[in-house]
Amino acid sequence: MQTSLPDKADLELALLRRSLHGLSAASERCGHCQRTLLVGERVYLYESGAARCELCRARERSAPSDSHTIHGPEFGHTLRIRDQRAA
């Protein structure tokens, strides 16, 4: 049984929307500008629970209580090969 072309295009579009929704739900955002933070960018956390990107950090009056770097989806799932041969 063959799938018609419009049905196939609808399926592809539905799968694309589903994957984008999953990615956007899992990504961290700035609490002020709502921009999705990029891999390698620092996010600053404040006592109030607010998260700010590097660009919006200057708008906060208080100093951040913590900060961390945004990691990609492969973080923690990679292997480091170490040479353990006798020297």
mmCIF file with all atom_site columns, C-alpha atoms in Angstrom:
data_model
loop_
_atom_site.group_PDB
_atom_site.id
_atom_site.type_symbol
_atom_site.label_atom_id
_atom_site.label_alt_id
_atom_site.label_comp_id
_atom_site.label_asym_id
_atom_site.label_entity_id
_atom_site.label_seq_id
_atom_site.pdbx_PDB_ins_code
_atom_site.Cartn_x
_atom_site.Cartn_y
_atom_site.Cartn_z
_atom_site.occupancy
_atom_site.B_iso_or_equiv
_atom_site.pdbx_formal_charge
_atom_site.auth_seq_id
_atom_site.auth_comp_id
_atom_site.auth_asym_id
_atom_site.auth_atom_id
_atom_site.pdbx_PDB_model_num
ATOM 1  C CA . MET A 1 1  ? 0.000  0.000  0.000  1.00 0.00 ? 1  MET A CA 1
ATOM 2  C CA . GLN A 1 2  ? 1.417  3.358  -1.035 1.00 0.00 ? 2  GLN A CA 1
ATOM 3  C CA . THR A 1 3  ? 1.047  6.519  1.007  1.00 0.00 ? 3  THR A CA 1
ATOM 4  C CA . SER A 1 4  ? -0.063 9.528  -0.962 1.00 0.00 ? 4  SER A CA 1
ATOM 5  C CA . LEU A 1 5  ? 2.295  12.478 -1.150 1.00 0.00 ? 5  LEU A CA 1
ATOM 6  C CA . PRO A 1 6  ? 0.149  14.921 0.934  1.00 0.00 ? 6  PRO A CA 1
ATOM 7  C CA . ASP A 1 7  ? -0.193 12.311 3.709  1.00 0.00 ? 7  ASP A CA 1
ATOM 8  C CA . LYS A 1 8  ? 3.565  11.806 3.765  1.00 0.00 ? 8  LYS A CA 1
ATOM 9  C CA . ALA A 1 9  ? 4.176  15.565 3.920  1.00 0.00 ? 9  ALA A CA 1
ATOM 10 C CA . ASP A 1 10 ? 1.681  15.901 6.794  1.00 0.00 ? 10 ASP A CA 1
ATOM 11 C CA . LEU A 1 11 ? 3.424  13.121 8.696  1.00 0.00 ? 11 LEU A CA 1
ATOM 12 C CA . GLU A 1 12 ? 6.851  14.708 8.170  1.00 0.00 ? 12 GLU A CA 1
ATOM 13 C CA . LEU A 1 13 ? 5.530  18.074 9.354  1.00 0.00 ? 13 LEU A CA 1
ATOM 14 C CA . ALA A 1 14 ? 3.942  16.519 12.451 1.00 0.00 ? 14 ALA A CA 1
ATOM 15 C CA . LEU A 1 15 ? 7.194  14.727 13.331 1.00 0.00 ? 15 LEU A CA 1
ATOM 16 C CA . LEU A 1 16 ? 9.205  17.917 12.848 1.00 0.00 ? 16 LEU A CA 1
ATOM 17 C CA . ARG A 1 17 ? 6.866  19.925 15.095 1.00 0.00 ? 17 ARG A CA 1
ATOM 18 C CA . ARG A 1 18 ? 6.980  17.221 17.750 1.00 0.00 ? 18 ARG A CA 1
ATOM 19 C CA . SER A 1 19 ? 10.776 17.153 17.806 1.00 0.00 ? 19 SER A CA 1
ATOM 20 C CA . LEU A 1 20 ? 11.046 20.959 17.907 1.00 0.00 ? 20 LEU A CA 1
ATOM 21 C CA . HIS A 1 21 ? 8.558  21.116 20.775 1.00 0.00 ? 21 HIS A CA 1
ATOM 22 C CA . GLY A 1 22 ? 10.622 18.558 22.682 1.00 0.00 ? 22 GLY A CA 1
ATOM 23 C CA . LEU A 1 23 ? 13.818 20.510 22.104 1.00 0.00 ? 23 LEU A CA 1
ATOM 24 C CA . SER A 1 24 ? 12.328 23.828 23.146 1.00 0.00 ? 24 SER A CA 1
ATOM 25 C CA . ALA A 1 25 ? 10.857 22.344 26.333 1.00 0.00 ? 25 ALA A CA 1
ATOM 26 C CA . ALA A 1 26 ? 14.231 20.926 27.343 1.00 0.00 ? 26 ALA A CA 1
ATOM 27 C CA . SER A 1 27 ? 16.276 24.048 26.591 1.00 0.00 ? 27 SER A CA 1
ATOM 28 C CA . GLU A 1 28 ? 17.106 26.692 29.150 1.00 0.00 ? 28 GLU A CA 1
ATOM 29 C CA . ARG A 1 29 ? 15.865 30.237 28.560 1.00 0.00 ? 29 ARG A CA 1
ATOM 30 C CA . CYS A 1 30 ? 16.678 33.668 29.932 1.00 0.00 ? 30 CYS A CA 1
ATOM 31 C CA . GLY A 1 31 ? 14.001 34.849 32.359 1.00 0.00 ? 31 GLY A CA 1
ATOM 32 C CA . HIS A 1 32 ? 14.080 38.392 30.986 1.00 0.00 ? 32 HIS A CA 1
ATOM 33 C CA . CYS A 1 33 ? 14.396 38.225 27.186 1.00 0.00 ? 33 CYS A CA 1
ATOM 34 C CA . GLN A 1 34 ? 13.162 34.595 26.822 1.00 0.00 ? 34 GLN A CA 1
ATOM 35 C CA . ARG A 1 35 ? 16.044 33.869 24.451 1.00 0.00 ? 35 ARG A CA 1
ATOM 36 C CA . THR A 1 36 ? 17.145 30.228 24.209 1.00 0.00 ? 36 THR A CA 1
ATOM 37 C CA . LEU A 1 37 ? 20.660 30.042 25.593 1.00 0.00 ? 37 LEU A CA 1
ATOM 38 C CA . LEU A 1 38 ? 23.396 28.713 23.335 1.00 0.00 ? 38 LEU A CA 1
ATOM 39 C CA . VAL A 1 39 ? 25.798 25.882 24.077 1.00 0.00 ? 39 VAL A CA 1
ATOM 40 C CA . GLY A 1 40 ? 28.858 27.349 25.818 1.00 0.00 ? 40 GLY A CA 1
ATOM 41 C CA . GLU A 1 41 ? 27.015 30.432 27.067 1.00 0.00 ? 41 GLU A CA 1
ATOM 42 C CA . ARG A 1 42 ? 26.933 31.269 30.788 1.00 0.00 ? 42 ARG A CA 1
ATOM 43 C CA . VAL A 1 43 ? 23.642 31.595 32.631 1.00 0.00 ? 43 VAL A CA 1
ATOM 44 C CA . TYR A 1 44 ? 23.482 33.528 35.897 1.00 0.00 ? 44 TYR A CA 1
ATOM 45 C CA . LEU A 1 45 ? 21.134 32.467 38.697 1.00 0.00 ? 45 LEU A CA 1
ATOM 46 C CA . TYR A 1 46 ? 19.845 34.856 41.370 1.00 0.00 ? 46 TYR A CA 1
ATOM 47 C CA . GLU A 1 47 ? 18.440 34.371 44.886 1.00 0.00 ? 47 GLU A CA 1
ATOM 48 C CA . SER A 1 48 ? 14.955 35.214 43.576 1.00 0.00 ? 48 SER A CA 1
ATOM 49 C CA . GLY A 1 49 ? 15.134 32.170 41.293 1.00 0.00 ? 49 GLY A CA 1
ATOM 50 C CA . ALA A 1 50 ? 15.583 34.291 38.171 1.00 0.00 ? 50 ALA A CA 1
ATOM 51 C CA . ALA A 1 51 ? 17.939 33.116 35.415 1.00 0.00 ? 51 ALA A CA 1
ATOM 52 C CA . ARG A 1 52 ? 19.605 35.715 33.201 1.00 0.00 ? 52 ARG A CA 1
ATOM 53 C CA . CYS A 1 53 ? 21.770 35.437 30.098 1.00 0.00 ? 53 CYS A CA 1
ATOM 54 C CA . GLU A 1 54 ? 25.012 37.356 29.689 1.00 0.00 ? 54 GLU A CA 1
ATOM 55 C CA . LEU A 1 55 ? 23.196 40.130 27.816 1.00 0.00 ? 55 LEU A CA 1
ATOM 56 C CA . CYS A 1 56 ? 20.507 40.678 30.490 1.00 0.00 ? 56 CYS A CA 1
ATOM 57 C CA . ARG A 1 57 ? 22.824 40.242 33.476 1.00 0.00 ? 57 ARG A CA 1
ATOM 58 C CA . ALA A 1 58 ? 23.577 43.982 33.599 1.00 0.00 ? 58 ALA A CA 1
ATOM 59 C CA . ARG A 1 59 ? 19.879 44.741 34.220 1.00 0.00 ? 59 ARG A CA 1
ATOM 60 C CA . GLU A 1 60 ? 19.917 42.953 37.583 1.00 0.00 ? 60 GLU A CA 1
ATOM 61 C CA . ARG A 1 61 ? 20.821 45.104 40.579 1.00 0.00 ? 61 ARG A CA 1
ATOM 62 C CA . SER A 1 62 ? 22.036 42.264 42.787 1.00 0.00 ? 62 SER A CA 1
ATOM 63 C CA . ALA A 1 63 ? 24.996 39.980 42.222 1.00 0.00 ? 63 ALA A CA 1
ATOM 64 C CA . PRO A 1 64 ? 24.248 36.456 40.949 1.00 0.00 ? 64 PRO A CA 1
ATOM 65 C CA . SER A 1 65 ? 24.307 33.683 43.540 1.00 0.00 ? 65 SER A CA 1
ATOM 66 C CA . ASP A 1 66 ? 25.469 31.067 41.030 1.00 0.00 ? 66 ASP A CA 1
ATOM 67 C CA . SER A 1 67 ? 26.333 30.587 37.367 1.00 0.00 ? 67 SER A CA 1
ATOM 68 C CA . HIS A 1 68 ? 26.924 27.680 35.040 1.00 0.00 ? 68 HIS A CA 1
ATOM 69 C CA . THR A 1 69 ? 27.752 26.939 31.419 1.00 0.00 ? 69 THR A CA 1
ATOM 70 C CA . ILE A 1 70 ? 25.109 25.590 29.048 1.00 0.00 ? 70 ILE A CA 1
ATOM 71 C CA . HIS A 1 71 ? 26.091 22.138 27.795 1.00 0.00 ? 71 HIS A CA 1
ATOM 72 C CA . GLY A 1 72 ? 25.019 20.372 24.622 1.00 0.00 ? 72 GLY A CA 1
ATOM 73 C CA . PRO A 1 73 ? 22.897 17.228 24.548 1.00 0.00 ? 73 PRO A CA 1
ATOM 74 C CA . GLU A 1 74 ? 25.978 15.011 24.267 1.00 0.00 ? 74 GLU A CA 1
ATOM 75 C CA . PHE A 1 75 ? 27.374 16.227 27.628 1.00 0.00 ? 75 PHE A CA 1
ATOM 76 C CA . GLY A 1 76 ? 27.942 13.273 29.933 1.00 0.00 ? 76 GLY A CA 1
ATOM 77 C CA . HIS A 1 77 ? 27.458 10.722 27.160 1.00 0.00 ? 77 HIS A CA 1
ATOM 78 C CA . THR A 1 78 ? 30.894 10.888 25.552 1.00 0.00 ? 78 THR A CA 1
ATOM 79 C CA . LEU A 1 79 ? 33.886 8.661  26.216 1.00 0.00 ? 79 LEU A CA 1
ATOM 80 C CA . ARG A 1 80 ? 37.438 9.730  26.848 1.00 0.00 ? 80 ARG A CA 1
ATOM 81 C CA . ILE A 1 81 ? 39.991 7.189  25.683 1.00 0.00 ? 81 ILE A CA 1
ATOM 82 C CA . ARG A 1 82 ? 43.004 7.099  27.962 1.00 0.00 ? 82 ARG A CA 1
ATOM 83 C CA . ASP A 1 83 ? 46.265 5.441  27.026 1.00 0.00 ? 83 ASP A CA 1
ATOM 84 C CA . GLN A 1 84 ? 47.051 3.093  29.924 1.00 0.00 ? 84 GLN A CA 1
ATOM 85 C CA . ARG A 1 85 ? 50.008 1.311  28.364 1.00 0.00 ? 85 ARG A CA 1
ATOM 86 C CA . ALA A 1 86 ? 53.150 1.120  30.474 1.00 0.00 ? 86 ALA A CA 1
ATOM 87 C CA . ALA A 1 87 ? 55.519 3.936  29.627 1.00 0.00 ? 87 ALA A CA 1
#
